[in-house]
Amino acid sequence: MDFKLKNDTFLRALLRQPTTYTPLWMMRQAGRYLPEYRETRKQAGSFLGLCKNPDYATEVTLQPLERFPLDAAILFSDILTVPDAMGLGLYFSDGEGPKFERPLRDESSIKALRVPDIDKDLRYVTDAVTQIRKALDGSVPLIGFSGSPFTLSCYMVEGGGSEDYAKVKTLMYNEPKLMHHILEISTQAVINYLNAQIEAGAQAVMIFDSWGGVLSHAAFHEFSLPYTQRIVEGLIKEKDGVKIPNIVFTKGGGIWIDSIANIGCDAVGLDWTMDIGIARQKVGHKVALQGNMDPVVLFASPNAIEVEVEKILSSYGFGSGHVFNLGHGISQHTNPDHAAALVKAVHELSKKYH
Ligand code: CP3
């Protein structure tokens, strides 16, 4: 397939087509560990100021690519733009992470939830996608993304991050119908949102089910995975004759890899707890795998980073279908030189496996 890109290694790996090395990008590759990001954020005034201004979003999306020869760019935005567009009022208080002014706490606010108008309320995101594609100029592909309905619901009900997810789980167990209603509206919103990103130029999309792993087996299969599956089914799969692969990442989802790989996705993202070779044996004939180095490895020395990279590459083994990544976002305390060492190690050490 001709992707019309100077470097299409990432897209080929997602579709399990031959490549000459293992491509990589890093979750949260544009972020606070980069001094140039902190500088731009200061200019913009805030994190949301970066997200909501397509010029700034483009600038910070490109920053990690200017430093490192990464194989993909990811849209600079956040999963919480969707509930923000639904009227929940997203804000960031210093050091406390994301919060909502109007979390979903009662039946009437849940029943009042509406699918946002993407063209109007999330126009800044699709405008950023268009602008980033232009700026990338066919160098590497651009990844669009969204949260999964369950992960978005966690933030919408909790009103922010949580240690135990007690509010959202209590709602789920006490009022499963109301929980399903939130998930239903979120699913429609996410399908529209991801397809709008694809129409604007995203060449692959990733669904982050960052908190799916806090659920029981039964709850995951009732409240998270079926909705992710409906999103995958509702996505645009091909545009202008070119495939648009999708990746489903469930943090803590290794134990459910068989069911996740069965929902029709092209690739499964893995956190660092599962051996990627075992994952490949189980589902490698169906999906590509993305992952899965512990981001904390980047605190260790460049030599130690190389050792860990080799372990993951050799565990995956020979052939295509692997996109190297961290098992979760890069820490803000990471030394950028160590990120450079990771990129170099993956590119060099992976050649012998292709
Ligand atoms: O990967 C990239 O470079 C793209 C940008 C991106 C961000 N958030 C930027 C961001 C992506 C893909 C996300 C996804 C996201 N956002 C997820 C799913 C991935 C995951 O981490 O599991 C989640 C759960 C969120 C919600 C969110 N946004 C949290 C919990 C936080 C605080 C995290 C922290 O480290 O403080 C954010 C803020 C956020 N999103 C930052 C960035 C760069 C830090 C904001 C800052 O500059 O202060």
CSV table of C-alpha atoms and ligand atoms in Angstrom, one decimal:
chain,number,residue,atom,x,y,z
A,1,MET,CA,0.0,0.0,0.0
A,2,ASP,CA,1.3,3.4,-0.9
A,3,PHE,CA,0.9,5.7,2.1
A,4,LYS,CA,2.6,8.6,0.3
A,5,LEU,CA,5.0,9.2,3.2
A,6,LYS,CA,8.7,9.6,3.4
A,7,ASN,CA,8.6,7.2,6.4
A,8,ASP,CA,5.6,4.9,6.6
A,9,THR,CA,7.3,2.3,8.9
A,10,PHE,CA,4.8,2.9,11.7
A,11,LEU,CA,1.7,2.3,9.5
A,12,ARG,CA,3.3,-0.8,7.9
A,13,ALA,CA,4.0,-2.3,11.3
A,14,LEU,CA,0.4,-1.7,12.4
A,15,LEU,CA,-0.8,-3.6,9.4
A,16,ARG,CA,1.8,-6.3,10.0
A,17,GLN,CA,3.5,-5.6,6.6
A,18,PRO,CA,7.3,-6.0,6.3
A,19,THR,CA,9.6,-3.2,7.6
A,20,THR,CA,13.4,-2.9,7.8
A,21,TYR,CA,13.4,-2.0,11.5
A,22,THR,CA,10.9,-1.6,14.4
A,23,PRO,CA,9.3,1.8,14.4
A,24,LEU,CA,8.6,3.7,17.6
A,25,TRP,CA,7.0,6.7,19.2
A,26,MET,CA,6.6,7.5,22.9
A,27,MET,CA,3.3,8.1,24.7
A,28,ARG,CA,3.2,11.7,25.8
A,29,GLN,CA,6.2,12.4,23.6
A,30,ALA,CA,5.3,16.1,23.6
A,31,GLY,CA,5.3,17.2,27.2
A,32,ARG,CA,6.9,18.6,30.3
A,33,TYR,CA,10.2,16.6,30.1
A,34,LEU,CA,11.1,18.8,27.1
A,35,PRO,CA,12.3,22.3,28.1
A,36,GLU,CA,11.0,23.7,24.8
A,37,TYR,CA,7.5,22.4,25.7
A,38,ARG,CA,7.7,24.2,29.1
A,39,GLU,CA,8.7,27.4,27.3
A,40,THR,CA,5.8,27.2,24.8
A,41,ARG,CA,3.4,26.4,27.6
A,42,LYS,CA,4.5,29.5,29.4
A,43,GLN,CA,3.8,31.6,26.3
A,44,ALA,CA,0.4,30.0,25.9
A,45,GLY,CA,-0.4,30.6,29.6
A,46,SER,CA,-1.6,27.0,30.3
A,47,PHE,CA,-1.9,23.5,29.1
A,48,LEU,CA,-5.4,24.1,27.8
A,49,GLY,CA,-4.1,27.3,26.1
A,50,LEU,CA,-1.8,25.0,24.1
A,51,CYS,CA,-4.6,22.5,23.2
A,52,LYS,CA,-7.1,25.1,22.1
A,53,ASN,CA,-4.8,27.1,19.9
A,54,PRO,CA,-3.9,25.2,16.6
A,55,ASP,CA,-0.6,27.2,16.2
A,56,TYR,CA,0.6,26.2,19.6
A,57,ALA,CA,-0.7,22.6,19.3
A,58,THR,CA,1.2,22.3,16.0
A,59,GLU,CA,4.4,23.7,17.5
A,60,VAL,CA,4.4,21.3,20.5
A,61,THR,CA,3.4,18.3,18.4
A,62,LEU,CA,6.5,18.8,16.3
A,63,GLN,CA,9.0,19.5,19.2
A,64,PRO,CA,9.8,15.8,20.0
A,65,LEU,CA,10.2,15.1,16.2
A,66,GLU,CA,12.7,17.9,15.9
A,67,ARG,CA,14.8,16.3,18.7
A,68,PHE,CA,14.4,12.6,17.9
A,69,PRO,CA,13.9,10.6,14.7
A,70,LEU,CA,10.6,9.2,15.8
A,71,ASP,CA,8.4,7.3,13.4
A,72,ALA,CA,5.1,9.0,14.2
A,73,ALA,CA,3.7,12.2,15.5
A,74,ILE,CA,0.7,12.3,17.8
A,75,LEU,CA,-1.8,15.1,17.9
A,76,PHE,CA,-1.2,17.4,20.9
A,77,SER,CA,-4.5,17.4,22.8
A,78,ASP,CA,-6.1,15.6,25.6
A,79,ILE,CA,-8.7,12.9,26.0
A,80,LEU,CA,-10.7,15.2,28.3
A,81,THR,CA,-11.6,17.7,25.5
A,82,VAL,CA,-14.6,15.5,24.8
A,83,PRO,CA,-16.3,15.8,28.2
A,84,ASP,CA,-15.3,19.5,28.2
A,85,ALA,CA,-17.2,19.9,24.9
A,86,MET,CA,-20.2,18.1,26.6
A,87,GLY,CA,-20.3,21.0,29.0
A,88,LEU,CA,-18.5,19.6,32.1
A,89,GLY,CA,-16.0,22.5,32.4
A,90,LEU,CA,-12.5,21.1,32.2
A,91,TYR,CA,-9.8,22.9,34.2
A,92,PHE,CA,-6.3,22.0,35.5
A,93,SER,CA,-5.3,23.1,38.9
A,94,ASP,CA,-1.5,23.1,39.5
A,95,GLY,CA,-0.1,19.8,40.5
A,96,GLU,CA,-3.5,18.2,40.9
A,97,GLY,CA,-4.2,17.1,37.3
A,98,PRO,CA,-7.4,17.5,35.4
A,99,LYS,CA,-10.7,18.4,37.1
A,100,PHE,CA,-14.3,19.1,36.1
A,101,GLU,CA,-16.4,22.0,37.4
A,102,ARG,CA,-19.6,20.1,36.8
A,103,PRO,CA,-19.0,16.4,37.3
A,104,LEU,CA,-21.9,13.9,36.7
A,105,ARG,CA,-23.4,13.3,40.2
A,106,ASP,CA,-27.1,12.8,39.7
A,107,GLU,CA,-29.6,11.4,37.4
A,108,SER,CA,-30.7,14.7,36.0
A,109,SER,CA,-27.2,15.7,34.9
A,110,ILE,CA,-26.6,12.3,33.4
A,111,LYS,CA,-29.9,12.4,31.5
A,112,ALA,CA,-29.0,15.9,30.2
A,113,LEU,CA,-25.7,14.7,28.7
A,114,ARG,CA,-25.6,15.4,24.9
A,115,VAL,CA,-23.3,14.3,22.1
A,116,PRO,CA,-21.2,17.4,21.3
A,117,ASP,CA,-21.2,19.1,17.9
A,118,ILE,CA,-17.7,18.3,16.8
A,119,ASP,CA,-17.7,21.0,14.0
A,120,LYS,CA,-18.5,23.6,16.5
A,121,ASP,CA,-17.3,22.6,20.0
A,122,LEU,CA,-14.2,20.6,19.0
A,123,ARG,CA,-13.2,22.6,15.9
A,124,TYR,CA,-9.9,23.6,17.5
A,125,VAL,CA,-8.9,19.9,17.5
A,126,THR,CA,-9.7,19.2,13.8
A,127,ASP,CA,-8.1,22.5,12.9
A,128,ALA,CA,-5.0,21.4,14.7
A,129,VAL,CA,-5.0,18.1,12.9
A,130,THR,CA,-5.2,19.9,9.5
A,131,GLN,CA,-2.4,22.2,10.4
A,132,ILE,CA,-0.1,19.5,11.9
A,133,ARG,CA,-0.5,17.4,8.7
A,134,LYS,CA,0.5,20.4,6.6
A,135,ALA,CA,3.5,21.1,8.9
A,136,LEU,CA,4.6,17.4,8.8
A,137,ASP,CA,4.7,17.6,5.0
A,138,GLY,CA,4.6,13.9,4.5
A,139,SER,CA,7.5,13.1,6.8
A,140,VAL,CA,5.9,10.7,9.3
A,141,PRO,CA,2.2,9.8,9.9
A,142,LEU,CA,0.0,11.6,12.4
A,143,ILE,CA,-1.9,9.7,15.1
A,144,GLY,CA,-5.3,11.0,16.3
A,145,PHE,CA,-6.7,9.8,19.6
A,146,SER,CA,-9.5,9.7,22.1
A,147,GLY,CA,-10.3,8.2,25.5
A,148,SER,CA,-12.5,5.1,25.7
A,149,PRO,CA,-16.0,5.7,26.9
A,150,PHE,CA,-15.2,4.0,30.3
A,151,THR,CA,-12.1,6.0,30.9
A,152,LEU,CA,-13.9,9.2,30.0
A,153,SER,CA,-16.7,8.2,32.3
A,154,CYS,CA,-14.3,7.8,35.2
A,155,TYR,CA,-13.2,11.4,34.9
A,156,MET,CA,-16.8,12.6,34.3
A,157,VAL,CA,-18.2,11.0,37.4
A,158,GLU,CA,-15.2,11.3,39.7
A,159,GLY,CA,-14.7,15.0,38.6
A,160,GLY,CA,-10.9,14.3,38.3
A,161,GLY,CA,-8.4,11.7,38.9
A,162,SER,CA,-9.0,9.1,41.6
A,163,GLU,CA,-7.2,6.6,43.8
A,164,ASP,CA,-10.0,4.0,44.0
A,165,TYR,CA,-12.6,5.0,41.4
A,166,ALA,CA,-15.2,4.6,44.2
A,167,LYS,CA,-17.7,7.1,42.8
A,168,VAL,CA,-17.8,5.8,39.3
A,169,LYS,CA,-17.8,2.1,40.4
A,170,THR,CA,-20.6,2.8,43.0
A,171,LEU,CA,-22.7,4.4,40.2
A,172,MET,CA,-21.9,1.4,38.0
A,173,TYR,CA,-23.0,-1.2,40.6
A,174,ASN,CA,-26.0,0.8,42.0
A,175,GLU,CA,-27.3,2.3,38.8
A,176,PRO,CA,-26.0,0.2,35.8
A,177,LYS,CA,-28.6,1.8,33.5
A,178,LEU,CA,-27.4,5.3,34.2
A,179,MET,CA,-23.8,4.2,33.7
A,180,HIS,CA,-24.7,2.6,30.4
A,181,HIS,CA,-26.4,5.9,29.4
A,182,ILE,CA,-23.1,7.8,30.0
A,183,LEU,CA,-21.2,5.2,28.1
A,184,GLU,CA,-23.7,5.3,25.2
A,185,ILE,CA,-23.5,9.0,24.8
A,186,SER,CA,-19.7,9.0,25.1
A,187,THR,CA,-19.5,6.2,22.5
A,188,GLN,CA,-21.4,8.2,19.9
A,189,ALA,CA,-19.2,11.3,20.8
A,190,VAL,CA,-16.0,9.3,20.4
A,191,ILE,CA,-17.0,7.8,17.1
A,192,ASN,CA,-17.8,11.3,15.7
A,193,TYR,CA,-14.7,12.8,17.2
A,194,LEU,CA,-12.3,10.2,15.8
A,195,ASN,CA,-13.9,10.2,12.4
A,196,ALA,CA,-13.6,14.0,12.3
A,197,GLN,CA,-9.9,13.7,13.1
A,198,ILE,CA,-9.6,11.1,10.3
A,199,GLU,CA,-11.4,13.4,7.9
A,200,ALA,CA,-9.1,16.2,8.9
A,201,GLY,CA,-6.0,14.1,8.2
A,202,ALA,CA,-5.2,11.7,11.1
A,203,GLN,CA,-3.5,8.6,9.5
A,204,ALA,CA,-4.0,6.2,12.4
A,205,VAL,CA,-6.1,6.5,15.6
A,206,MET,CA,-5.6,5.3,19.2
A,207,ILE,CA,-8.2,4.7,21.8
A,208,PHE,CA,-6.9,5.1,25.4
A,209,ASP,CA,-8.7,2.9,27.9
A,210,SER,CA,-6.3,4.1,30.6
A,211,TRP,CA,-8.5,3.0,33.5
A,212,GLY,CA,-10.1,-0.2,32.1
A,213,GLY,CA,-7.6,-2.2,34.2
A,214,VAL,CA,-9.3,-1.1,37.5
A,215,LEU,CA,-12.4,-3.1,36.6
A,216,SER,CA,-13.3,-6.7,37.5
A,217,HIS,CA,-13.3,-9.2,34.7
A,218,ALA,CA,-17.1,-9.1,34.5
A,219,ALA,CA,-17.3,-5.3,34.7
A,220,PHE,CA,-14.6,-4.8,32.0
A,221,HIS,CA,-16.5,-7.0,29.7
A,222,GLU,CA,-19.8,-5.2,30.4
A,223,PHE,CA,-18.8,-1.6,30.9
A,224,SER,CA,-15.6,-1.0,28.9
A,225,LEU,CA,-14.8,-3.5,26.1
A,226,PRO,CA,-18.2,-3.6,24.3
A,227,TYR,CA,-18.2,0.2,23.9
A,228,THR,CA,-14.6,0.2,22.6
A,229,GLN,CA,-15.7,-2.4,20.2
A,230,ARG,CA,-18.5,-0.3,18.9
A,231,ILE,CA,-16.1,2.6,18.3
A,232,VAL,CA,-13.8,0.3,16.4
A,233,GLU,CA,-16.7,-0.8,14.3
A,234,GLY,CA,-17.8,2.8,13.7
A,235,LEU,CA,-14.4,4.1,12.6
A,236,ILE,CA,-13.6,5.1,9.0
A,237,LYS,CA,-11.2,2.3,8.0
A,238,GLU,CA,-9.9,3.6,4.7
A,239,LYS,CA,-9.6,7.1,3.3
A,240,ASP,CA,-8.7,7.9,-0.4
A,241,GLY,CA,-7.8,4.2,-0.8
A,242,VAL,CA,-5.4,4.3,2.1
A,243,LYS,CA,-6.0,2.2,5.3
A,244,ILE,CA,-6.4,4.0,8.6
A,245,PRO,CA,-5.3,1.6,11.3
A,246,ASN,CA,-6.5,1.7,14.9
A,247,ILE,CA,-4.8,0.9,18.2
A,248,VAL,CA,-6.6,-0.1,21.4
A,249,PHE,CA,-4.6,0.5,24.6
A,250,THR,CA,-6.0,-0.8,27.9
A,251,LYS,CA,-3.7,-0.1,30.8
A,252,GLY,CA,-3.7,-3.2,32.9
A,253,GLY,CA,-5.5,-5.1,30.1
A,254,GLY,CA,-2.9,-7.9,29.6
A,255,ILE,CA,-5.1,-10.5,31.3
A,256,TRP,CA,-7.8,-9.7,28.7
A,257,ILE,CA,-5.6,-9.6,25.6
A,258,ASP,CA,-7.6,-12.4,23.9
A,259,SER,CA,-10.9,-10.6,24.2
A,260,ILE,CA,-9.4,-7.2,23.3
A,261,ALA,CA,-7.7,-8.6,20.2
A,262,ASN,CA,-11.1,-10.0,19.1
A,263,ILE,CA,-13.0,-6.7,18.7
A,264,GLY,CA,-11.7,-6.0,15.2
A,265,CYS,CA,-8.9,-3.6,16.1
A,266,ASP,CA,-5.6,-3.5,14.1
A,267,ALA,CA,-3.3,-3.3,17.0
A,268,VAL,CA,-3.3,-3.7,20.8
A,269,GLY,CA,-1.3,-1.4,23.1
A,270,LEU,CA,0.4,-3.1,26.0
A,271,ASP,CA,1.6,-1.8,29.3
A,272,TRP,CA,4.9,-3.1,30.7
A,273,THR,CA,3.4,-5.9,32.9
A,274,MET,CA,2.9,-8.4,30.2
A,275,ASP,CA,5.6,-10.2,28.3
A,276,ILE,CA,5.2,-9.1,24.6
A,277,GLY,CA,6.4,-12.5,23.3
A,278,ILE,CA,3.6,-14.2,25.2
A,279,ALA,CA,1.2,-11.6,23.9
A,280,ARG,CA,2.4,-12.3,20.3
A,281,GLN,CA,1.9,-16.0,20.7
A,282,LYS,CA,-1.7,-15.4,21.9
A,283,VAL,CA,-2.8,-12.8,19.4
A,284,GLY,CA,0.0,-12.0,17.0
A,285,HIS,CA,-1.9,-13.7,14.1
A,286,LYS,CA,-4.8,-11.2,14.5
A,287,VAL,CA,-3.3,-7.9,15.6
A,288,ALA,CA,-0.1,-5.9,15.7
A,289,LEU,CA,1.3,-5.0,19.2
A,290,GLN,CA,2.4,-1.7,20.5
A,291,GLY,CA,4.6,-1.3,23.6
A,292,ASN,CA,5.8,-2.0,26.1
A,293,MET,CA,8.7,-0.6,28.1
A,294,ASP,CA,8.2,0.6,31.6
A,295,PRO,CA,8.6,4.4,31.3
A,296,VAL,CA,10.7,4.3,34.5
A,297,VAL,CA,13.4,2.5,32.6
A,298,LEU,CA,14.2,5.9,31.2
A,299,PHE,CA,15.4,7.0,34.6
A,300,ALA,CA,18.2,4.4,34.4
A,301,SER,CA,21.4,4.8,32.4
A,302,PRO,CA,21.6,4.7,28.6
A,303,ASN,CA,23.3,1.3,28.9
A,304,ALA,CA,20.5,-0.1,31.1
A,305,ILE,CA,18.0,1.3,28.6
A,306,GLU,CA,19.7,-0.6,25.8
A,307,VAL,CA,19.5,-3.8,27.8
A,308,GLU,CA,15.8,-3.4,28.4
A,309,VAL,CA,15.1,-2.5,24.7
A,310,GLU,CA,16.9,-5.6,23.6
A,311,LYS,CA,14.8,-7.7,26.0
A,312,ILE,CA,11.5,-6.5,24.5
A,313,LEU,CA,12.7,-6.7,20.9
A,314,SER,CA,14.0,-10.3,21.4
A,315,SER,CA,10.9,-11.3,23.2
A,316,TYR,CA,8.7,-10.1,20.3
A,317,GLY,CA,11.1,-11.8,18.0
A,318,PHE,CA,11.6,-11.8,14.2
A,319,GLY,CA,9.2,-10.0,11.8
A,320,SER,CA,6.8,-7.1,11.6
A,321,GLY,CA,3.8,-6.3,13.6
A,322,HIS,CA,5.5,-4.5,16.5
A,323,VAL,CA,5.5,-0.8,17.2
A,324,PHE,CA,7.9,0.0,20.0
A,325,ASN,CA,6.5,2.3,22.7
A,326,LEU,CA,6.5,2.9,26.4
A,327,GLY,CA,3.8,1.1,28.4
A,328,HIS,CA,2.4,4.4,29.6
A,329,GLY,CA,3.2,8.1,29.3
A,330,ILE,CA,6.8,9.4,29.6
A,331,SER,CA,7.4,10.9,33.0
A,332,GLN,CA,7.9,14.7,33.3
A,333,HIS,CA,11.2,13.9,35.2
A,334,THR,CA,12.8,12.1,32.3
A,335,ASN,CA,16.1,13.3,31.0
A,336,PRO,CA,15.6,14.0,27.2
A,337,ASP,CA,19.0,12.5,26.5
A,338,HIS,CA,17.7,9.2,27.8
A,339,ALA,CA,14.7,9.4,25.4
A,340,ALA,CA,17.3,10.0,22.6
A,341,ALA,CA,19.1,6.9,23.8
A,342,LEU,CA,15.9,4.9,23.6
A,343,VAL,CA,15.1,6.0,20.1
A,344,LYS,CA,18.7,5.1,18.9
A,345,ALA,CA,18.6,1.7,20.7
A,346,VAL,CA,15.3,0.7,19.2
A,347,HIS,CA,16.3,1.7,15.7
A,348,GLU,CA,19.7,0.1,15.8
A,349,LEU,CA,19.0,-3.1,17.8
A,350,SER,CA,15.8,-3.9,15.9
A,351,LYS,CA,17.4,-4.2,12.4
A,352,LYS,CA,18.4,-7.8,13.0
A,353,TYR,CA,14.8,-8.8,13.6
A,354,HIS,CA,13.7,-7.7,10.1
B,1,CP3,O1,1.2,11.6,23.7
B,1,CP3,C1,1.3,12.8,23.4
B,1,CP3,O2,2.3,13.5,23.3
B,1,CP3,C2,0.0,13.5,23.0
B,1,CP3,C3,-0.7,14.2,24.0
B,1,CP3,C4,-1.5,13.6,25.1
B,1,CP3,C5,-1.8,14.3,26.3
B,1,CP3,N1,-2.7,13.6,27.0
B,1,CP3,C6,-1.1,15.6,26.7
B,1,CP3,C7,-1.1,15.9,28.1
B,1,CP3,C8,-2.3,12.4,25.1
B,1,CP3,C9,-2.3,11.3,24.1
B,1,CP3,C10,-3.0,12.5,26.3
B,1,CP3,C11,-4.0,11.4,26.7
B,1,CP3,C12,-4.5,11.4,28.1
B,1,CP3,N2,-4.9,12.4,28.9
B,1,CP3,C13,-4.8,10.2,28.8
B,1,CP3,C14,-4.6,8.8,28.2
B,1,CP3,C15,-3.2,8.4,28.3
B,1,CP3,C16,-2.8,8.1,29.6
B,1,CP3,O3,-1.9,8.8,30.2
B,1,CP3,O4,-3.3,7.1,30.2
B,1,CP3,C17,-5.3,10.6,30.0
B,1,CP3,C18,-5.7,9.6,31.1
B,1,CP3,C19,-5.4,12.0,30.1
B,1,CP3,C20,-5.9,12.8,31.2
B,1,CP3,C21,-4.8,13.7,31.7
B,1,CP3,N3,-4.4,14.8,31.0
B,1,CP3,C22,-4.1,13.6,32.9
B,1,CP3,C23,-4.3,12.5,33.9
B,1,CP3,C24,-3.2,14.7,32.9
B,1,CP3,C25,-2.3,15.0,34.1
B,1,CP3,C26,-1.1,14.2,33.9
B,1,CP3,C27,0.1,14.7,34.4
B,1,CP3,O5,1.2,14.1,34.0
B,1,CP3,O6,0.1,15.7,35.1
B,1,CP3,C28,-3.4,15.4,31.8
B,1,CP3,C29,-2.6,16.6,31.4
B,1,CP3,C30,-1.7,16.4,30.2
B,1,CP3,N4,-2.1,15.9,29.0
B,1,CP3,C31,-0.4,16.9,30.0
B,1,CP3,C32,0.0,16.6,28.7
B,1,CP3,C33,1.3,16.9,28.0
B,1,CP3,C34,0.5,17.6,31.1
B,1,CP3,C35,-0.1,19.0,31.1
B,1,CP3,C36,0.9,20.0,31.5
B,1,CP3,O7,1.6,20.5,30.6
B,1,CP3,O8,0.9,20.4,32.7
